[in-house]
Structures are given as C-alpha cells and as structure tokens.
Amino acid sequence: MLADRDAVSDPFAGELFLTLAMEGRLVIDAVRADAAIADLQRTLSAVQNRLHVLRVRQGRPTWRMDDLPDDLASDVVNAIFADQLSPGRLEQAEIELRKYIEAVRCARRPGPPPGAAASNTPEPQ
Amino acid sequence: MEQVRVVLRASDPLSYEGLLSYLQSRSEFTVVDPADQAEATVFVVSCDQLTADVVALLRRSAAELAVPVVLVVSEITEAELLIAVECRVVAVLPRGAVTADRLAHSVLAAANGGGVLPPNLVGELLKHVERLHREVLTPNGLNAAGLTSREIDVLRLMANGFDTHEIADELCYSERTVKNVIYGVTHRLKLRNRAHAVAYALRTGMI
C-alpha cells in the first residue's frame, strides 16, 4: 500500500501517537498492544546500550578496538557505525521511543480488537 | 435513518464527478456544498498524491471541521500516511480500486466510528512501530559488515596513499571502475569524501 518516496526521512512520530492515544482515536487491543510495547522496549534497551557504548568511548579517546574482545568489538563497531550514518538519531530515538511506549499503553484496551465492533466491519472486497 | 452529510473535494474534475455519482447513487448520503461544509459529518478527499496543497487542505479541515476524512489516493508513503492520520483521515482507499460499495462502506464507517482509527489503519501504524527497530539500529539498512571485497581492496590501497591511477594498476581495474567503487561506497554509506571512507574502514576494522 505504501510508496517509498520518503524512505530516508525522519522516522519518528511519537508525538502523533501520543496525541492519537490521548484523544481516544488510537485504540489497540491488549494482545497487539502488549506485543508492540515489548518490541519498543527491546528497541529502547538496544538504543540505550549503544548510547552507553558511545559515551564510554567519548570518555576514552585512546580506546583501541584491538583491546576489546571480539564480541564486544562487534557491538562497539555497530554502535559507532550507526552513529556515523545518522548522527544524533540514537539520542532522538531514546526520547521518541518512550513516547511510543506511553502512547501504546494509553491506547491499550482489554478485550477483542476494535474491528469486532459494528462500525468497523471489514471493507467489502 | 439519518443521512450522512458528505463534503467532497477532488484534485481533478473527472474524479470529482465519479465519486459524486457514487455518493449520489446511495440514499444514505447527502453531498453538501463546500460552502456549507460546517454541516458535514464526513469529508471525502480525492487526489493523486499527498501534495503540499492537499496536506494544507487536510490540516485546514482538521482544524475547522474536526470531522473524519476518507482519503482516496493513488499512492501514499508511510510519512504521508502519518500526516493524513494526524489530519483525521480514518480511511485510505486506493484510487484505482474505488467502487461505489467500497466508498459507501468507508464513509459509513467513518461517520459511525467517532473518529476512532479502523483496524487496518491501526495495523499500518503498528507496522511503523515494528520498522522503528530496524530504522534506528541499522540506518539505511546497512550494518558494519556492508562492504564488498572489491570495496575493501580499494579502501585498503586508498589508506596506503594510492591515487586512483595507482589503485587501478595495482588491482588490474580501469580507473573508471575504481572511481565507481569509491563513489558507490561513499554514496551508499553516506560518507563525505575519500578520507571519511578510509577512516570509516579503519574504525570498523575492515582494513
């Protein structure tokens, strides 16, 4: 359905999700909401790990990759690489991901998906 | 049953007439004049793409009317979809697949849904959430291992101070090929110049 004209634009819409959830326009059944929250928390945790790596590295300018065990070196390289490609995005992601999590929690409703309601029956084929 | 009052806007006369005939063929709908749009319960907008003008129209209607919008559009990007949702769009219909029944279903659902996003749009928003992990952690779809052996060879010689001609001689490539390799790696990885490319390769342990 979606075109890809803006594949590299700013990927975040945390504020919009918060607004939709708080106005009651975004309603997510518990199963999908819980899965989305778990996914977002996993991403947030990975972002925080990478930010930690970058901050540690900034504090030790003489740090050499050769001094690190292979598995850790790979994590460090990935963190630095991602930050080089999109400087500042990890910091932005940390802020935005918290908004998404709050929004999905707010939009979460117990029970079946809202699609079961009469007003949202499937579109005719 | 109370009729649904619809304001219709289209970017071209043919689409307008087509959608108007669909709406007028159903007794559930009354198409109101744009001058009386304050009476509308649903806004239907048809366009090829979400241009700046269309976005401006949607923002105006969201601010002034605050009624649900059915958007008929040829193609829409993820970012545009988010803008549309922000502007109270609750249904997106592919322009080439609109039928009288589909339009009627969407307009009725919009009128009865109280502005709540239907499951298919919630699904699109959740797909956006799923994509965040990838977009944040592997920007541009690349990881640190995203170099070919040919690129590594060229970068290694660049790091040793070779110019394009010398690299071409050393690797038995044409100068054009070497330039293409350098352009490809710097463009793909969004590196600023040759020095940045070499620094990147050194830092990532590729050379």
Short mmCIF file of C-alpha atoms in Angstrom, two decimals:
data_model
loop_
_atom_site.label_atom_id
_atom_site.label_comp_id
_atom_site.label_asym_id
_atom_site.label_seq_id
_atom_site.Cartn_x
_atom_site.Cartn_y
_atom_site.Cartn_z
CA MET A 1 0.00 0.00 0.00
CA LEU A 2 2.75 2.41 0.89
CA ALA A 3 5.07 4.11 -1.60
CA ASP A 4 8.71 4.71 -0.64
CA ARG A 5 9.37 8.29 -1.73
CA ASP A 6 10.47 9.25 1.78
CA ALA A 7 12.40 6.18 2.83
CA VAL A 8 15.17 8.19 4.48
CA SER A 9 13.10 10.90 6.18
CA ASP A 10 12.75 11.33 9.94
CA PRO A 11 11.24 8.05 11.09
CA PHE A 12 9.73 9.24 14.37
CA ALA A 13 6.14 10.11 15.17
CA GLY A 14 5.99 9.68 18.94
CA GLU A 15 4.12 12.93 19.49
CA LEU A 16 1.46 11.96 16.96
CA PHE A 17 0.97 8.56 18.60
CA LEU A 18 0.59 10.26 21.98
CA THR A 19 -1.97 12.70 20.62
CA LEU A 20 -3.98 9.96 18.91
CA ALA A 21 -3.96 7.82 22.03
CA MET A 22 -4.91 10.64 24.40
CA GLU A 23 -7.75 11.76 22.14
CA GLY A 24 -9.05 8.20 22.03
CA ARG A 25 -8.56 7.94 18.27
CA LEU A 26 -5.95 5.22 18.57
CA VAL A 27 -7.31 2.08 20.21
CA ILE A 28 -5.25 -1.13 20.28
CA ASP A 29 -6.39 -4.46 21.63
CA ALA A 30 -4.39 -5.84 24.54
CA VAL A 31 -2.64 -8.59 22.61
CA ARG A 32 -1.28 -6.33 19.89
CA ALA A 33 -0.54 -3.53 22.34
CA ASP A 34 1.49 -5.81 24.62
CA ALA A 35 3.46 -7.13 21.65
CA ALA A 36 4.15 -3.59 20.43
CA ILE A 37 5.23 -2.45 23.90
CA ALA A 38 7.61 -5.41 24.23
CA ASP A 39 9.05 -4.63 20.80
CA LEU A 40 9.50 -0.95 21.66
CA GLN A 41 11.13 -1.75 25.00
CA ARG A 42 13.54 -4.10 23.27
CA THR A 43 14.46 -1.36 20.80
CA LEU A 44 14.81 1.19 23.63
CA SER A 45 17.10 -1.15 25.51
CA ALA A 46 19.30 -1.64 22.42
CA VAL A 47 19.42 2.12 21.85
CA GLN A 48 20.43 2.74 25.47
CA ASN A 49 23.18 0.11 25.19
CA ARG A 50 24.56 1.79 22.10
CA LEU A 51 24.43 5.22 23.70
CA HIS A 52 26.29 3.81 26.67
CA VAL A 53 28.99 2.45 24.36
CA LEU A 54 29.31 5.79 22.58
CA ARG A 55 29.56 7.72 25.86
CA VAL A 56 32.18 5.36 27.25
CA ARG A 57 34.16 5.69 24.04
CA GLN A 58 33.93 9.51 24.12
CA GLY A 59 35.39 9.44 27.62
CA ARG A 60 38.35 7.36 26.48
CA PRO A 61 39.73 8.85 23.27
CA THR A 62 42.70 6.47 23.27
CA TRP A 63 40.47 3.41 23.37
CA ARG A 64 41.62 0.86 20.77
CA MET A 65 39.42 -1.73 19.17
CA ASP A 66 42.25 -4.24 19.49
CA ASP A 67 41.90 -4.07 23.26
CA LEU A 68 38.34 -5.39 23.15
CA PRO A 69 37.12 -8.97 22.99
CA ASP A 70 35.69 -9.84 19.55
CA ASP A 71 32.03 -9.97 20.59
CA LEU A 72 32.21 -6.61 22.35
CA ALA A 73 34.21 -5.07 19.50
CA SER A 74 31.41 -6.01 17.12
CA ASP A 75 28.85 -4.21 19.30
CA VAL A 76 31.08 -1.17 19.51
CA VAL A 77 31.60 -1.09 15.74
CA ASN A 78 27.86 -1.35 15.11
CA ALA A 79 27.16 1.45 17.59
CA ILE A 80 29.78 3.75 16.07
CA PHE A 81 28.74 2.89 12.54
CA ALA A 82 25.08 3.65 13.17
CA ASP A 83 26.01 6.93 14.82
CA GLN A 84 28.21 7.89 11.86
CA LEU A 85 25.43 7.22 9.38
CA SER A 86 22.80 9.12 11.33
CA PRO A 87 24.41 11.39 13.91
CA GLY A 88 22.08 12.21 16.81
CA ARG A 89 19.46 9.67 15.84
CA LEU A 90 20.11 7.42 18.83
CA GLU A 91 19.59 10.30 21.27
CA GLN A 92 16.40 11.25 19.44
CA ALA A 93 15.28 7.62 19.41
CA GLU A 94 15.64 7.34 23.17
CA ILE A 95 13.24 10.26 23.63
CA GLU A 96 10.81 9.19 20.93
CA LEU A 97 10.63 5.52 21.92
CA ARG A 98 9.46 6.50 25.41
CA LYS A 99 6.62 8.49 23.79
CA TYR A 100 5.61 5.49 21.68
CA ILE A 101 5.57 3.23 24.73
CA GLU A 102 3.44 5.70 26.68
CA ALA A 103 1.09 6.10 23.70
CA VAL A 104 0.57 2.37 23.20
CA ARG A 105 -0.04 1.90 26.93
CA CYS A 106 -2.65 4.67 26.75
CA ALA A 107 -4.24 3.17 23.61
CA ARG A 108 -4.34 -0.35 25.07
CA ARG A 109 -7.83 -1.75 25.66
CA PRO A 110 -8.68 -5.12 27.16
CA GLY A 111 -10.81 -7.49 25.12
CA PRO A 112 -11.13 -8.22 21.41
CA PRO A 113 -9.80 -5.93 18.68
CA PRO A 114 -12.00 -2.92 17.88
CA GLY A 115 -12.51 -4.45 14.44
CA ALA A 116 -15.17 -6.61 16.04
CA ALA A 117 -17.34 -3.50 16.54
CA ALA A 118 -20.17 -2.89 14.10
CA SER A 119 -18.77 0.44 12.89
CA ASN A 120 -15.50 -1.10 11.81
CA THR A 121 -16.56 -4.18 9.92
CA PRO A 122 -14.17 -5.32 7.17
CA GLU A 123 -14.26 -3.48 3.90
CA PRO A 124 -16.18 -5.29 1.14
CA GLN A 125 -13.99 -7.00 -1.49
CA MET B 1 -32.03 6.53 9.11
CA GLU B 2 -30.30 9.86 9.33
CA GLN B 3 -28.36 10.72 6.21
CA VAL B 4 -24.61 11.16 6.30
CA ARG B 5 -23.68 14.61 5.07
CA VAL B 6 -20.57 14.47 2.93
CA VAL B 7 -18.31 17.21 1.63
CA LEU B 8 -16.42 16.07 -1.44
CA ARG B 9 -13.18 17.55 -2.75
CA ALA B 10 -11.15 16.14 -5.65
CA SER B 11 -7.99 17.32 -7.37
CA ASP B 12 -9.48 16.79 -10.84
CA PRO B 13 -12.99 17.10 -12.32
CA LEU B 14 -13.17 13.51 -13.53
CA SER B 15 -12.54 12.09 -10.07
CA TYR B 16 -14.98 14.55 -8.57
CA GLU B 17 -17.77 13.56 -10.94
CA GLY B 18 -17.06 9.85 -10.49
CA LEU B 19 -17.10 9.99 -6.71
CA LEU B 20 -20.10 12.30 -6.74
CA SER B 21 -22.07 9.80 -8.80
CA TYR B 22 -21.10 7.01 -6.39
CA LEU B 23 -22.28 9.02 -3.39
CA GLN B 24 -25.47 10.23 -5.06
CA SER B 25 -26.37 6.67 -6.01
CA ARG B 26 -26.82 5.83 -2.32
CA SER B 27 -29.74 7.08 -0.29
CA GLU B 28 -27.65 7.13 2.90
CA PHE B 29 -25.64 10.13 1.72
CA THR B 30 -26.23 13.78 1.04
CA VAL B 31 -23.44 15.65 -0.69
CA VAL B 32 -23.30 19.15 0.72
CA ASP B 33 -21.88 22.21 -0.93
CA PRO B 34 -18.37 23.14 0.27
CA ALA B 35 -19.82 26.48 1.31
CA ASP B 36 -21.96 24.61 3.84
CA GLN B 37 -19.17 22.34 4.99
CA ALA B 38 -19.86 23.14 8.64
CA GLU B 39 -22.84 20.78 8.33
CA ALA B 40 -20.69 17.90 7.11
CA THR B 41 -20.22 14.71 9.07
CA VAL B 42 -17.63 13.19 6.73
CA PHE B 43 -15.08 14.76 4.41
CA VAL B 44 -14.04 12.84 1.28
CA VAL B 45 -10.83 13.96 -0.42
CA SER B 46 -9.51 12.51 -3.67
CA CYS B 47 -6.04 13.17 -5.03
CA ASP B 48 -3.19 11.54 -6.90
CA GLN B 49 -0.58 12.18 -4.20
CA LEU B 50 -0.48 13.98 -0.90
CA THR B 51 0.97 17.23 -2.24
CA ALA B 52 1.58 20.29 -0.09
CA ASP B 53 -1.76 21.72 -1.24
CA VAL B 54 -3.63 18.58 -0.24
CA VAL B 55 -1.91 18.49 3.14
CA ALA B 56 -2.83 22.14 3.67
CA LEU B 57 -6.45 21.33 2.81
CA LEU B 58 -6.48 18.40 5.22
CA ARG B 59 -4.93 20.46 8.02
CA ARG B 60 -7.48 23.21 7.49
CA SER B 61 -10.37 20.79 7.56
CA ALA B 62 -8.99 19.05 10.67
CA ALA B 63 -8.77 22.39 12.45
CA GLU B 64 -12.06 23.85 11.26
CA LEU B 65 -14.38 20.87 10.85
CA ALA B 66 -12.85 18.15 13.02
CA VAL B 67 -14.78 15.51 11.10
CA PRO B 68 -13.42 12.15 9.95
CA VAL B 69 -11.84 12.11 6.49
CA VAL B 70 -11.94 9.42 3.82
CA LEU B 71 -8.89 9.80 1.59
CA VAL B 72 -8.91 8.44 -1.96
CA VAL B 73 -5.33 8.49 -3.21
CA SER B 74 -3.20 6.83 -5.89
CA GLU B 75 -0.17 6.34 -3.68
CA ILE B 76 0.91 7.36 -0.23
CA THR B 77 4.16 7.00 1.69
CA GLU B 78 4.46 6.00 5.33
CA ALA B 79 5.33 9.55 6.36
CA GLU B 80 2.37 10.90 4.39
CA LEU B 81 0.10 8.35 5.99
CA LEU B 82 1.14 9.62 9.41
CA ILE B 83 0.34 13.18 8.33
CA ALA B 84 -3.01 12.01 7.00
CA VAL B 85 -3.87 10.26 10.24
CA GLU B 86 -2.92 13.39 12.14
CA CYS B 87 -5.45 15.25 9.97
CA ARG B 88 -8.25 12.87 10.99
CA VAL B 89 -8.07 10.58 7.98
CA VAL B 90 -9.72 7.33 9.09
CA ALA B 91 -9.84 5.50 5.76
CA VAL B 92 -7.43 5.37 2.82
CA LEU B 93 -8.79 3.97 -0.41
CA PRO B 94 -6.51 3.23 -3.37
CA ARG B 95 -7.76 5.42 -6.18
CA GLY B 96 -7.65 2.71 -8.81
CA ALA B 97 -9.72 0.32 -6.72
CA VAL B 98 -12.56 2.57 -5.56
CA THR B 99 -16.04 1.23 -6.14
CA ALA B 100 -19.37 2.62 -5.06
CA ASP B 101 -19.63 -0.08 -2.39
CA ARG B 102 -16.15 0.46 -1.01
CA LEU B 103 -16.63 4.20 -0.87
CA ALA B 104 -20.01 3.80 0.80
CA HIS B 105 -18.61 1.36 3.36
CA SER B 106 -15.73 3.67 4.24
CA VAL B 107 -17.92 6.76 4.51
CA LEU B 108 -20.43 4.97 6.75
CA ALA B 109 -17.66 3.53 8.92
CA ALA B 110 -16.13 6.99 9.20
CA ALA B 111 -19.47 8.52 10.16
CA ASN B 112 -20.20 5.85 12.78
CA GLY B 113 -16.68 5.36 14.09
CA GLY B 114 -16.47 8.51 16.20
CA GLY B 115 -13.05 9.35 14.73
CA VAL B 116 -11.50 6.12 16.03
CA LEU B 117 -8.98 4.66 13.60
CA PRO B 118 -10.20 1.43 11.99
CA PRO B 119 -8.20 -1.80 12.40
CA ASN B 120 -6.44 -1.58 9.03
CA LEU B 121 -5.02 1.86 9.80
CA VAL B 122 -4.08 0.78 13.33
CA GLY B 123 -2.30 -2.11 11.60
CA GLU B 124 -0.37 0.34 9.40
CA LEU B 125 0.63 2.35 12.47
CA LEU B 126 1.80 -0.81 14.23
CA LYS B 127 3.86 -1.71 11.16
CA HIS B 128 5.50 1.69 11.53
CA VAL B 129 6.32 0.78 15.15
CA GLU B 130 7.79 -2.56 14.02
CA ARG B 131 10.00 -0.80 11.47
CA LEU B 132 11.42 1.55 14.09
CA HIS B 133 13.74 -1.10 15.49
CA ARG B 134 15.37 -1.63 12.10
CA GLU B 135 15.48 2.05 11.17
CA VAL B 136 17.04 3.09 14.45
CA LEU B 137 19.58 0.32 14.81
CA THR B 138 20.54 -0.23 11.17
CA PRO B 139 20.15 3.15 9.48
CA ASN B 140 19.86 2.96 5.68
CA GLY B 141 19.55 -0.81 6.01
CA LEU B 142 23.28 -1.27 6.48
CA ASN B 143 25.42 -2.78 9.19
CA ALA B 144 29.11 -2.53 9.78
CA ALA B 145 29.77 -5.51 7.56
CA GLY B 146 28.26 -3.87 4.49
CA LEU B 147 31.35 -3.74 2.28
CA THR B 148 32.27 -5.94 -0.68
CA SER B 149 35.75 -7.47 -1.05
CA ARG B 150 36.42 -5.19 -4.02
CA GLU B 151 35.49 -2.16 -1.90
CA ILE B 152 37.77 -3.35 0.88
CA ASP B 153 40.66 -3.78 -1.57
CA VAL B 154 40.19 -0.26 -2.91
CA LEU B 155 39.86 1.24 0.57
CA ARG B 156 42.98 -0.55 1.76
CA LEU B 157 45.02 0.93 -1.08
CA MET B 158 43.48 4.37 -0.50
CA ALA B 159 44.57 4.11 3.12
CA ASN B 160 48.09 3.40 1.88
CA GLY B 161 48.07 6.66 -0.04
CA PHE B 162 47.48 5.30 -3.55
CA ASP B 163 45.68 7.56 -6.02
CA THR B 164 43.03 6.34 -8.47
CA HIS B 165 45.52 5.56 -11.23
CA GLU B 166 47.78 3.56 -8.89
CA ILE B 167 44.85 1.63 -7.42
CA ALA B 168 43.68 0.75 -10.91
CA ASP B 169 47.16 -0.53 -11.82
CA GLU B 170 47.51 -2.50 -8.61
CA LEU B 171 44.13 -4.23 -8.89
CA CYS B 172 44.08 -4.51 -12.70
CA TYR B 173 40.89 -2.46 -12.90
CA SER B 174 40.15 0.51 -15.12
CA GLU B 175 40.27 3.93 -13.47
CA ARG B 176 36.56 4.24 -14.18
CA THR B 177 35.90 1.07 -12.18
CA VAL B 178 37.92 2.34 -9.25
CA LYS B 179 36.07 5.64 -9.33
CA ASN B 180 32.75 3.78 -9.45
CA VAL B 181 33.74 1.66 -6.46
CA ILE B 182 34.75 4.73 -4.46
CA TYR B 183 31.62 6.59 -5.46
CA GLY B 184 29.47 3.57 -4.62
CA VAL B 185 30.84 3.08 -1.13
CA THR B 186 30.83 6.75 -0.19
CA HIS B 187 27.35 7.28 -1.59
CA ARG B 188 25.87 4.14 -0.04
CA LEU B 189 27.39 4.75 3.38
CA LYS B 190 26.76 8.48 3.20
CA LEU B 191 30.44 9.24 3.73
CA ARG B 192 31.62 12.73 2.93
CA ASN B 193 34.78 12.03 0.92
CA ARG B 194 37.63 9.58 0.41
CA ALA B 195 39.26 10.41 3.71
CA HIS B 196 35.99 9.73 5.52
CA ALA B 197 35.67 6.42 3.68
CA VAL B 198 39.16 5.36 4.73
CA ALA B 199 38.54 6.48 8.32
CA TYR B 200 35.32 4.51 8.39
CA ALA B 201 37.02 1.38 7.09
CA LEU B 202 39.83 1.71 9.62
CA ARG B 203 37.49 2.31 12.51
CA THR B 204 35.33 -0.64 11.66
CA GLY B 205 38.35 -2.90 11.34
CA MET B 206 37.66 -3.62 7.67
CA ILE B 207 41.20 -2.75 6.61
#
